[in-house]
């Protein structure tokens, strides 16, 4: 199988049809094949091999530019960017009331950042990977010469400010000791020494920059679950030259993937033809076609697709299985030329594989089955989904 992949990827122009076919059945981990295939399937790398190195350089430079423009705190002059320290002017003053002031943007960004921070710290808690330090910390931000503020510092300062003065409901202001924060707060994770950053901090930066560049959608809870498997795959690439740029590459692949699935995250589109409600109904109409008895049973128990399929579809099943299994499912999803039509069939396969339990169970039991899916063998699920696809 590895030889088949190498043959397709060795051509001056990659034959996309052949590559899709190979990836659909699962991509071997060896030699960084998955990272390369995903970059092609997510339209980050073009099919002409000769263009790869110049494109990667251009995109990675662009990402560094985003970091310089978006992560850096207003009002702090940067010696390294050739700017001398100026006195703070009214334009640049934290109390400037102008809605377009840089500080106003900074405080608004902090609201988004706190939400991202809460979500990325919880990424795959059963795996130590995201808590571990990366081999390639972002020197641009961590360089002591630059005194740039990291996002982690920003969150700590913002959280401390909001925690220190907590107003209780009778209006008495109670100044709590910031050291006695709740266990679910910042103290939960070990703090890495200066100059190091954990993988979750890199994911936080990717999401923050995405939110800044896409103000129309900004950040919606759940995007962290989409970026996690992408980043994990690129950050564990055996090719160290590519691994070093996992952050920038993940950012662009995530942006391309979101361009295809972002409608699922936009509430105002829920009921339109590209929105999530339509897709959830499609899972049921496909089920009705394939297994009418099971469909009627779920209808009769008033088990609506939004009770379980909402999460399955929006998060591309990333919450239902362990990370290696999610990655295997994504091989097939990214290889699907109809872009995520196959996901509907995977959801249907998941229902038909537990049909006997669902037909016997009552509402409570069935809801538990669907919200904590009992089958962990993703190969079985993908095989079933393929059968459903072929029986069309």
Tab-separated table of C-alpha atoms in Angstrom:
chain	number	residue	atom	x	y	z
A	1	UNK	CA	0.000	0.000	0.000
A	2	UNK	CA	2.816	2.386	0.824
A	3	UNK	CA	4.311	1.713	-2.610
A	4	UNK	CA	0.941	2.568	-4.229
A	5	UNK	CA	0.891	5.909	-2.435
A	6	UNK	CA	4.504	6.631	-3.282
A	7	UNK	CA	3.820	5.903	-6.927
A	8	UNK	CA	0.881	8.332	-7.116
A	9	UNK	CA	2.691	11.017	-5.099
A	10	UNK	CA	5.899	10.531	-7.094
A	11	UNK	CA	4.356	11.740	-10.368
A	12	UNK	CA	5.098	15.359	-11.454
A	13	UNK	CA	1.330	15.956	-11.343
A	14	UNK	CA	-0.629	14.002	-8.730
A	15	UNK	CA	-3.612	12.116	-10.155
A	16	UNK	CA	-6.300	13.313	-7.755
A	17	UNK	CA	-8.809	10.565	-8.595
A	18	UNK	CA	-6.277	7.825	-7.844
A	19	UNK	CA	-5.140	9.568	-4.675
A	20	UNK	CA	-8.728	9.904	-3.428
A	21	UNK	CA	-9.317	6.221	-4.044
A	22	UNK	CA	-6.225	5.206	-2.068
A	23	UNK	CA	-6.900	7.622	0.806
A	24	UNK	CA	-10.517	6.524	1.069
A	25	UNK	CA	-9.374	3.118	2.349
A	26	UNK	CA	-7.080	4.688	4.943
A	27	UNK	CA	-3.653	6.308	4.687
A	28	UNK	CA	-0.631	4.547	6.207
A	29	UNK	CA	1.114	6.545	8.931
A	30	UNK	CA	4.589	5.801	7.552
A	31	UNK	CA	6.811	8.438	6.062
A	32	UNK	CA	4.473	11.341	6.650
A	33	UNK	CA	2.118	10.134	3.921
A	34	UNK	CA	-1.019	11.201	5.748
A	35	UNK	CA	0.210	14.762	6.293
A	36	UNK	CA	1.024	15.117	2.623
A	37	UNK	CA	-2.225	13.531	1.410
A	38	UNK	CA	-4.394	15.656	3.707
A	39	UNK	CA	-2.661	18.819	2.478
A	40	UNK	CA	-3.532	17.856	-1.095
A	41	UNK	CA	-7.084	16.700	-0.309
A	42	UNK	CA	-7.789	19.932	1.597
A	43	UNK	CA	-6.584	22.003	-1.389
A	44	UNK	CA	-3.618	23.435	0.449
A	45	UNK	CA	-1.049	21.901	-1.900
A	46	UNK	CA	-1.644	22.016	-5.674
A	47	UNK	CA	-1.448	18.868	-7.788
A	48	UNK	CA	1.733	20.087	-9.573
A	49	UNK	CA	4.599	18.963	-7.422
A	50	UNK	CA	7.005	21.599	-8.758
A	51	UNK	CA	4.913	24.335	-7.096
A	52	UNK	CA	4.975	22.867	-3.596
A	53	UNK	CA	8.099	24.405	-2.114
A	54	UNK	CA	7.431	27.966	-3.310
A	55	UNK	CA	3.786	27.789	-2.187
A	56	UNK	CA	4.696	26.467	1.257
A	57	UNK	CA	7.286	29.191	1.723
A	58	UNK	CA	4.816	31.876	0.676
A	59	UNK	CA	2.037	30.611	2.994
A	60	UNK	CA	4.333	30.140	5.971
A	61	UNK	CA	5.706	33.677	5.551
A	62	UNK	CA	2.157	34.973	5.339
A	63	UNK	CA	1.320	33.196	8.594
A	64	UNK	CA	4.304	34.855	10.320
A	65	UNK	CA	2.922	38.144	9.098
A	66	UNK	CA	-0.471	37.329	10.683
A	67	UNK	CA	1.289	36.610	13.975
A	68	UNK	CA	3.083	39.942	13.870
A	69	UNK	CA	-0.085	41.832	13.098
A	70	UNK	CA	-2.562	40.066	15.333
A	71	UNK	CA	-1.006	38.632	18.429
A	72	UNK	CA	1.003	41.642	19.429
A	73	UNK	CA	-0.343	43.953	22.072
A	74	UNK	CA	-1.105	47.526	21.040
A	75	UNK	CA	0.950	50.214	22.716
A	76	UNK	CA	4.036	48.048	23.167
A	77	UNK	CA	6.640	49.208	20.681
A	78	UNK	CA	8.748	46.444	19.261
A	79	UNK	CA	12.463	47.082	19.053
A	80	UNK	CA	12.877	44.232	16.610
A	81	UNK	CA	10.319	45.534	14.171
A	82	UNK	CA	12.319	48.711	13.869
A	83	UNK	CA	9.789	50.791	15.784
A	84	UNK	CA	11.062	52.983	18.551
A	85	UNK	CA	9.084	53.282	21.759
A	86	UNK	CA	6.661	56.162	21.454
A	87	UNK	CA	4.742	57.842	24.217
A	88	UNK	CA	1.210	56.584	24.526
A	89	UNK	CA	-1.025	58.952	22.595
A	90	UNK	CA	-4.772	59.328	23.024
A	91	UNK	CA	-5.287	57.113	19.944
A	92	UNK	CA	-3.345	54.407	21.634
A	93	UNK	CA	-4.712	54.853	25.131
A	94	UNK	CA	-6.597	51.964	26.823
A	95	UNK	CA	-9.386	54.390	27.810
A	96	UNK	CA	-9.840	55.803	24.318
A	97	UNK	CA	-13.635	55.551	23.784
A	98	UNK	CA	-13.378	55.334	19.991
A	99	UNK	CA	-14.842	51.934	18.914
A	100	UNK	CA	-12.093	51.633	16.276
A	101	UNK	CA	-9.244	52.160	18.709
A	102	UNK	CA	-6.656	49.410	18.880
A	103	UNK	CA	-7.289	48.965	22.593
A	104	UNK	CA	-11.003	48.588	22.063
A	105	UNK	CA	-10.274	45.823	19.563
A	106	UNK	CA	-7.853	44.322	22.058
A	107	UNK	CA	-10.499	44.084	24.785
A	108	UNK	CA	-13.084	42.697	22.349
A	109	UNK	CA	-10.567	40.108	21.176
A	110	UNK	CA	-10.040	39.084	24.777
A	111	UNK	CA	-13.662	37.932	25.024
A	112	UNK	CA	-13.143	35.616	22.047
A	113	UNK	CA	-9.777	34.549	23.412
A	114	UNK	CA	-11.199	33.515	26.801
A	115	UNK	CA	-13.745	31.265	25.084
A	116	UNK	CA	-11.049	29.688	22.886
A	117	UNK	CA	-8.784	29.246	25.895
A	118	UNK	CA	-11.442	27.414	27.873
A	119	UNK	CA	-12.034	25.013	24.979
A	120	UNK	CA	-8.453	24.280	23.910
A	121	UNK	CA	-7.284	23.456	27.414
A	122	UNK	CA	-9.803	20.611	27.384
A	123	UNK	CA	-8.686	19.128	24.061
A	124	UNK	CA	-8.402	15.331	24.295
A	125	UNK	CA	-7.914	15.252	28.087
A	126	UNK	CA	-7.185	11.510	27.920
A	127	UNK	CA	-4.021	12.214	25.897
A	128	UNK	CA	-0.942	13.922	27.266
A	129	UNK	CA	0.042	15.235	23.812
A	130	UNK	CA	-1.678	18.623	23.961
A	131	UNK	CA	-0.216	19.395	27.417
A	132	UNK	CA	3.326	18.585	26.322
A	133	UNK	CA	5.772	21.235	25.100
A	134	UNK	CA	6.220	21.535	21.359
A	135	UNK	CA	9.709	20.990	19.896
A	136	UNK	CA	9.216	24.123	17.826
A	137	UNK	CA	7.955	26.959	20.047
A	138	UNK	CA	7.078	30.124	18.142
A	139	UNK	CA	10.310	32.106	18.400
A	140	UNK	CA	8.705	35.243	17.045
A	141	UNK	CA	6.526	35.429	20.144
A	142	UNK	CA	8.694	33.742	22.762
A	143	UNK	CA	11.914	35.575	21.927
A	144	UNK	CA	12.728	37.498	25.163
A	145	UNK	CA	14.151	40.309	22.985
A	146	UNK	CA	10.713	40.997	21.610
A	147	UNK	CA	8.779	41.200	24.869
A	148	UNK	CA	5.670	40.171	22.915
A	149	UNK	CA	2.824	39.103	25.062
A	150	UNK	CA	1.824	35.461	24.630
A	151	UNK	CA	-1.863	34.594	24.477
A	152	UNK	CA	-1.445	32.574	27.676
A	153	UNK	CA	-0.221	35.717	29.520
A	154	UNK	CA	-3.103	37.650	28.087
A	155	UNK	CA	-5.613	35.120	29.335
A	156	UNK	CA	-3.986	34.951	32.768
A	157	UNK	CA	-4.096	38.726	33.156
A	158	UNK	CA	-7.665	39.013	31.902
A	159	UNK	CA	-8.802	36.124	34.105
A	160	UNK	CA	-7.086	37.502	37.169
A	161	UNK	CA	-8.675	40.888	36.632
A	162	UNK	CA	-12.120	39.427	36.302
A	163	UNK	CA	-11.646	37.009	39.195
A	164	UNK	CA	-10.188	39.429	41.671
A	165	UNK	CA	-13.237	41.630	41.802
A	166	UNK	CA	-16.268	39.393	41.994
A	167	UNK	CA	-19.474	41.198	42.829
A	168	UNK	CA	-21.904	39.053	44.745
A	169	UNK	CA	-25.616	39.337	44.083
A	170	UNK	CA	-26.411	41.712	46.926
A	171	UNK	CA	-24.050	44.219	45.347
A	172	UNK	CA	-21.224	43.896	47.851
A	173	UNK	CA	-17.904	43.730	46.087
A	174	UNK	CA	-15.798	40.906	47.346
A	175	UNK	CA	-12.123	40.892	46.467
A	176	UNK	CA	-11.131	37.255	46.362
A	177	UNK	CA	-7.593	36.045	46.409
A	178	UNK	CA	-6.612	35.190	42.832
A	179	UNK	CA	-4.483	32.389	44.205
A	180	UNK	CA	-7.552	30.518	45.372
A	181	UNK	CA	-8.916	30.029	41.904
A	182	UNK	CA	-11.282	27.200	41.158
A	183	UNK	CA	-9.698	23.853	40.315
A	184	UNK	CA	-10.954	24.053	36.730
A	185	UNK	CA	-8.990	27.242	36.176
A	186	UNK	CA	-5.454	28.029	35.122
A	187	UNK	CA	-3.805	26.241	38.048
A	188	UNK	CA	-5.018	22.917	36.706
A	189	UNK	CA	-2.091	22.557	34.297
A	190	UNK	CA	1.576	22.629	35.016
A	191	UNK	CA	3.183	25.803	33.808
A	192	UNK	CA	5.992	25.171	31.374
A	193	UNK	CA	9.279	27.026	31.879
A	194	UNK	CA	9.939	30.273	30.001
A	195	UNK	CA	10.631	29.823	26.320
A	196	UNK	CA	8.440	26.700	26.106
A	197	UNK	CA	4.862	26.387	24.991
A	198	UNK	CA	2.433	23.494	25.063
A	199	UNK	CA	0.736	22.142	21.943
A	200	UNK	CA	-2.634	23.448	23.142
A	201	UNK	CA	-1.200	26.974	23.122
A	202	UNK	CA	-0.338	26.577	19.446
A	203	UNK	CA	-3.902	25.435	18.739
A	204	UNK	CA	-5.163	28.472	20.675
A	205	UNK	CA	-3.106	30.779	18.457
A	206	UNK	CA	-4.402	29.146	15.261
A	207	UNK	CA	-8.019	29.594	16.387
A	208	UNK	CA	-7.437	33.153	17.561
A	209	UNK	CA	-5.951	34.196	14.212
A	210	UNK	CA	-8.769	32.422	12.378
A	211	UNK	CA	-11.314	34.344	14.474
A	212	UNK	CA	-9.568	37.651	13.752
A	213	UNK	CA	-9.436	37.000	10.000
A	214	UNK	CA	-13.037	35.752	9.812
A	215	UNK	CA	-15.025	38.256	11.877
A	216	UNK	CA	-18.283	37.099	10.275
A	217	UNK	CA	-18.076	33.765	12.085
A	218	UNK	CA	-15.169	34.488	14.523
A	219	UNK	CA	-14.930	31.536	16.911
A	220	UNK	CA	-17.709	29.076	17.632
A	221	UNK	CA	-17.403	26.369	20.252
A	222	UNK	CA	-16.517	23.100	18.550
A	223	UNK	CA	-13.982	24.547	16.123
A	224	UNK	CA	-11.345	23.416	18.625
A	225	UNK	CA	-12.463	19.820	17.965
A	226	UNK	CA	-11.928	20.322	14.223
A	227	UNK	CA	-8.492	21.872	14.499
A	228	UNK	CA	-7.228	19.332	17.104
A	229	UNK	CA	-6.890	16.243	14.866
A	230	UNK	CA	-5.402	18.315	12.008
A	231	UNK	CA	-2.771	19.845	14.242
A	232	UNK	CA	-1.996	16.530	15.941
A	233	UNK	CA	-1.443	14.880	12.546
A	234	UNK	CA	0.880	17.632	11.291
A	235	UNK	CA	2.745	18.052	14.594
A	236	UNK	CA	3.603	14.334	14.701
A	237	UNK	CA	4.833	14.248	11.081
A	238	UNK	CA	7.988	12.097	10.968
A	239	UNK	CA	9.501	14.622	8.525
A	240	UNK	CA	10.980	17.254	10.846
A	241	UNK	CA	11.173	19.902	8.143
A	242	UNK	CA	7.379	19.742	7.769
A	243	UNK	CA	6.741	19.166	11.452
A	244	UNK	CA	8.476	22.451	12.231
A	245	UNK	CA	5.781	24.284	10.249
A	246	UNK	CA	2.842	22.358	11.691
A	247	UNK	CA	1.259	25.556	13.036
A	248	UNK	CA	1.129	27.465	9.732
A	249	UNK	CA	0.159	24.393	7.698
A	250	UNK	CA	-2.607	23.493	10.155
A	251	UNK	CA	-3.920	27.048	10.014
A	252	UNK	CA	-4.341	27.005	6.219
A	253	UNK	CA	-5.746	23.462	6.083
A	254	UNK	CA	-8.180	24.336	8.887
A	255	UNK	CA	-9.219	27.503	7.017
A	256	UNK	CA	-9.878	25.479	3.841
A	257	UNK	CA	-11.790	22.827	5.749
A	258	UNK	CA	-13.865	25.475	7.531
A	259	UNK	CA	-14.692	27.063	4.171
A	260	UNK	CA	-16.465	23.797	3.356
A	261	UNK	CA	-18.190	23.160	6.677
A	262	UNK	CA	-18.540	26.638	8.195
A	263	UNK	CA	-22.257	26.785	7.355
A	264	UNK	CA	-22.772	24.158	10.072
A	265	UNK	CA	-21.487	26.677	12.599
A	266	UNK	CA	-23.580	29.644	11.472
A	267	UNK	CA	-26.821	29.747	13.394
A	268	UNK	CA	-28.662	32.000	10.957
A	269	UNK	CA	-28.148	29.398	8.196
A	270	UNK	CA	-29.442	26.460	10.241
A	271	UNK	CA	-32.629	26.067	8.251
A	272	UNK	CA	-31.259	26.928	4.820
A	273	UNK	CA	-30.276	24.269	2.334
A	274	UNK	CA	-26.629	24.497	3.290
A	275	UNK	CA	-27.312	24.599	7.029
A	276	UNK	CA	-27.078	21.900	9.652
A	277	UNK	CA	-30.835	21.242	10.024
A	278	UNK	CA	-31.075	20.206	6.374
A	279	UNK	CA	-28.138	17.825	6.807
A	280	UNK	CA	-29.634	16.285	9.951
A	281	UNK	CA	-32.931	15.685	8.140
A	282	UNK	CA	-30.913	14.099	5.334
A	283	UNK	CA	-29.505	11.544	7.793
A	284	UNK	CA	-33.085	10.529	8.635
A	285	UNK	CA	-34.319	10.508	5.039
A	286	UNK	CA	-31.340	8.292	4.090
A	287	UNK	CA	-32.114	6.019	7.040
A	288	UNK	CA	-35.759	5.829	5.936
A	289	UNK	CA	-34.559	4.630	2.522
A	290	UNK	CA	-32.181	2.026	3.962
A	291	UNK	CA	-34.029	0.796	7.054
A	292	UNK	CA	-37.611	1.961	7.341
A	293	UNK	CA	-38.346	-0.090	10.483
A	294	UNK	CA	-35.577	1.601	12.456
A	295	UNK	CA	-36.563	5.011	11.071
A	296	UNK	CA	-40.166	4.568	12.245
A	297	UNK	CA	-39.040	3.416	15.674
A	298	UNK	CA	-36.943	6.559	16.209
A	299	UNK	CA	-39.801	8.707	14.906
A	300	UNK	CA	-42.283	7.028	17.212
A	301	UNK	CA	-40.008	7.663	20.211
A	302	UNK	CA	-39.652	11.264	19.077
A	303	UNK	CA	-35.852	10.947	18.926
A	304	UNK	CA	-34.983	13.899	16.758
A	305	UNK	CA	-31.747	13.941	14.767
A	306	UNK	CA	-30.630	17.141	16.541
A	307	UNK	CA	-30.307	15.152	19.790
A	308	UNK	CA	-27.242	13.340	18.425
A	309	UNK	CA	-26.611	14.011	14.714
A	310	UNK	CA	-25.944	17.700	15.330
A	311	UNK	CA	-22.716	16.850	17.123
A	312	UNK	CA	-21.836	13.989	14.771
A	313	UNK	CA	-22.125	16.205	11.695
A	314	UNK	CA	-20.762	19.549	12.908
A	315	UNK	CA	-17.692	18.037	14.546
A	316	UNK	CA	-17.098	15.394	11.834
A	317	UNK	CA	-17.424	12.665	14.501
A	318	UNK	CA	-14.367	13.960	16.362
A	319	UNK	CA	-16.147	13.643	19.716
A	320	UNK	CA	-17.464	10.125	19.232
A	321	UNK	CA	-14.220	8.172	18.890
A	322	UNK	CA	-10.629	8.126	20.097
A	323	UNK	CA	-8.243	10.386	18.196
A	324	UNK	CA	-6.518	7.670	16.064
A	325	UNK	CA	-9.973	6.457	14.977
A	326	UNK	CA	-11.144	9.992	14.196
A	327	UNK	CA	-8.072	10.432	12.000
A	328	UNK	CA	-8.891	7.206	10.154
A	329	UNK	CA	-12.489	8.355	9.551
A	330	UNK	CA	-11.188	11.687	8.266
A	331	UNK	CA	-9.029	9.893	5.676
A	332	UNK	CA	-12.278	8.719	4.090
A	333	UNK	CA	-14.150	12.001	4.590
A	334	UNK	CA	-11.424	14.138	3.017
A	335	UNK	CA	-11.112	11.680	0.143
A	336	UNK	CA	-14.835	11.913	-0.628
A	337	UNK	CA	-15.126	13.918	-3.843
A	338	UNK	CA	-18.734	14.829	-3.014
A	339	UNK	CA	-17.384	16.476	0.112
A	340	UNK	CA	-19.001	15.073	3.206
A	341	UNK	CA	-21.878	13.229	1.525
A	342	UNK	CA	-20.118	10.160	2.836
A	343	UNK	CA	-20.422	11.566	6.369
A	344	UNK	CA	-24.224	11.220	6.130
A	345	UNK	CA	-23.754	7.555	5.212
A	346	UNK	CA	-21.347	7.034	8.112
A	347	UNK	CA	-24.020	8.443	10.471
A	348	UNK	CA	-26.584	6.087	8.932
A	349	UNK	CA	-24.203	3.148	9.270
A	350	UNK	CA	-23.736	4.004	12.954
A	351	UNK	CA	-27.508	3.817	13.433
A	352	UNK	CA	-28.013	0.566	11.518
A	353	UNK	CA	-25.143	-1.157	13.343
A	354	UNK	CA	-26.977	-0.751	16.656
A	355	UNK	CA	-30.466	-1.274	15.191
A	356	UNK	CA	-31.302	-4.314	17.364
A	357	UNK	CA	-30.546	-2.413	20.569
A	358	UNK	CA	-32.448	0.643	19.303
A	359	UNK	CA	-35.489	-1.435	18.315
A	360	UNK	CA	-35.643	-2.968	21.797
A	361	UNK	CA	-34.749	0.121	23.833
A	362	UNK	CA	-36.996	2.819	25.249
A	363	UNK	CA	-36.417	6.561	24.784
A	364	UNK	CA	-33.957	6.951	27.680
A	365	UNK	CA	-31.913	3.912	26.768
A	366	UNK	CA	-31.767	4.863	23.092
A	367	UNK	CA	-30.740	8.427	23.855
A	368	UNK	CA	-27.909	7.089	25.981
A	369	UNK	CA	-26.790	4.787	23.142
A	370	UNK	CA	-26.786	7.627	20.629
A	371	UNK	CA	-25.053	10.153	22.823
A	372	UNK	CA	-22.400	7.719	23.973
A	373	UNK	CA	-22.025	5.533	20.915
A	374	UNK	CA	-21.185	1.939	21.927
A	375	UNK	CA	-19.211	0.625	18.915
A	376	UNK	CA	-15.570	1.605	18.834
A	377	UNK	CA	-14.529	-0.348	15.720
A	378	UNK	CA	-14.432	2.376	13.083
A	379	UNK	CA	-13.423	-0.062	10.343
A	380	UNK	CA	-16.708	-1.852	10.812
A	381	UNK	CA	-18.584	1.456	10.614
A	382	UNK	CA	-16.747	2.601	7.482
A	383	UNK	CA	-17.299	-0.778	5.834
A	384	UNK	CA	-21.033	-0.533	6.538
A	385	UNK	CA	-21.142	3.048	5.212
A	386	UNK	CA	-19.421	1.913	2.019
A	387	UNK	CA	-22.034	-0.854	1.616
A	388	UNK	CA	-24.787	1.749	1.981
A	389	UNK	CA	-23.047	3.897	-0.610
A	390	UNK	CA	-22.742	1.014	-3.072
A	391	UNK	CA	-26.355	-0.051	-2.608
A	392	UNK	CA	-27.651	3.314	-3.903
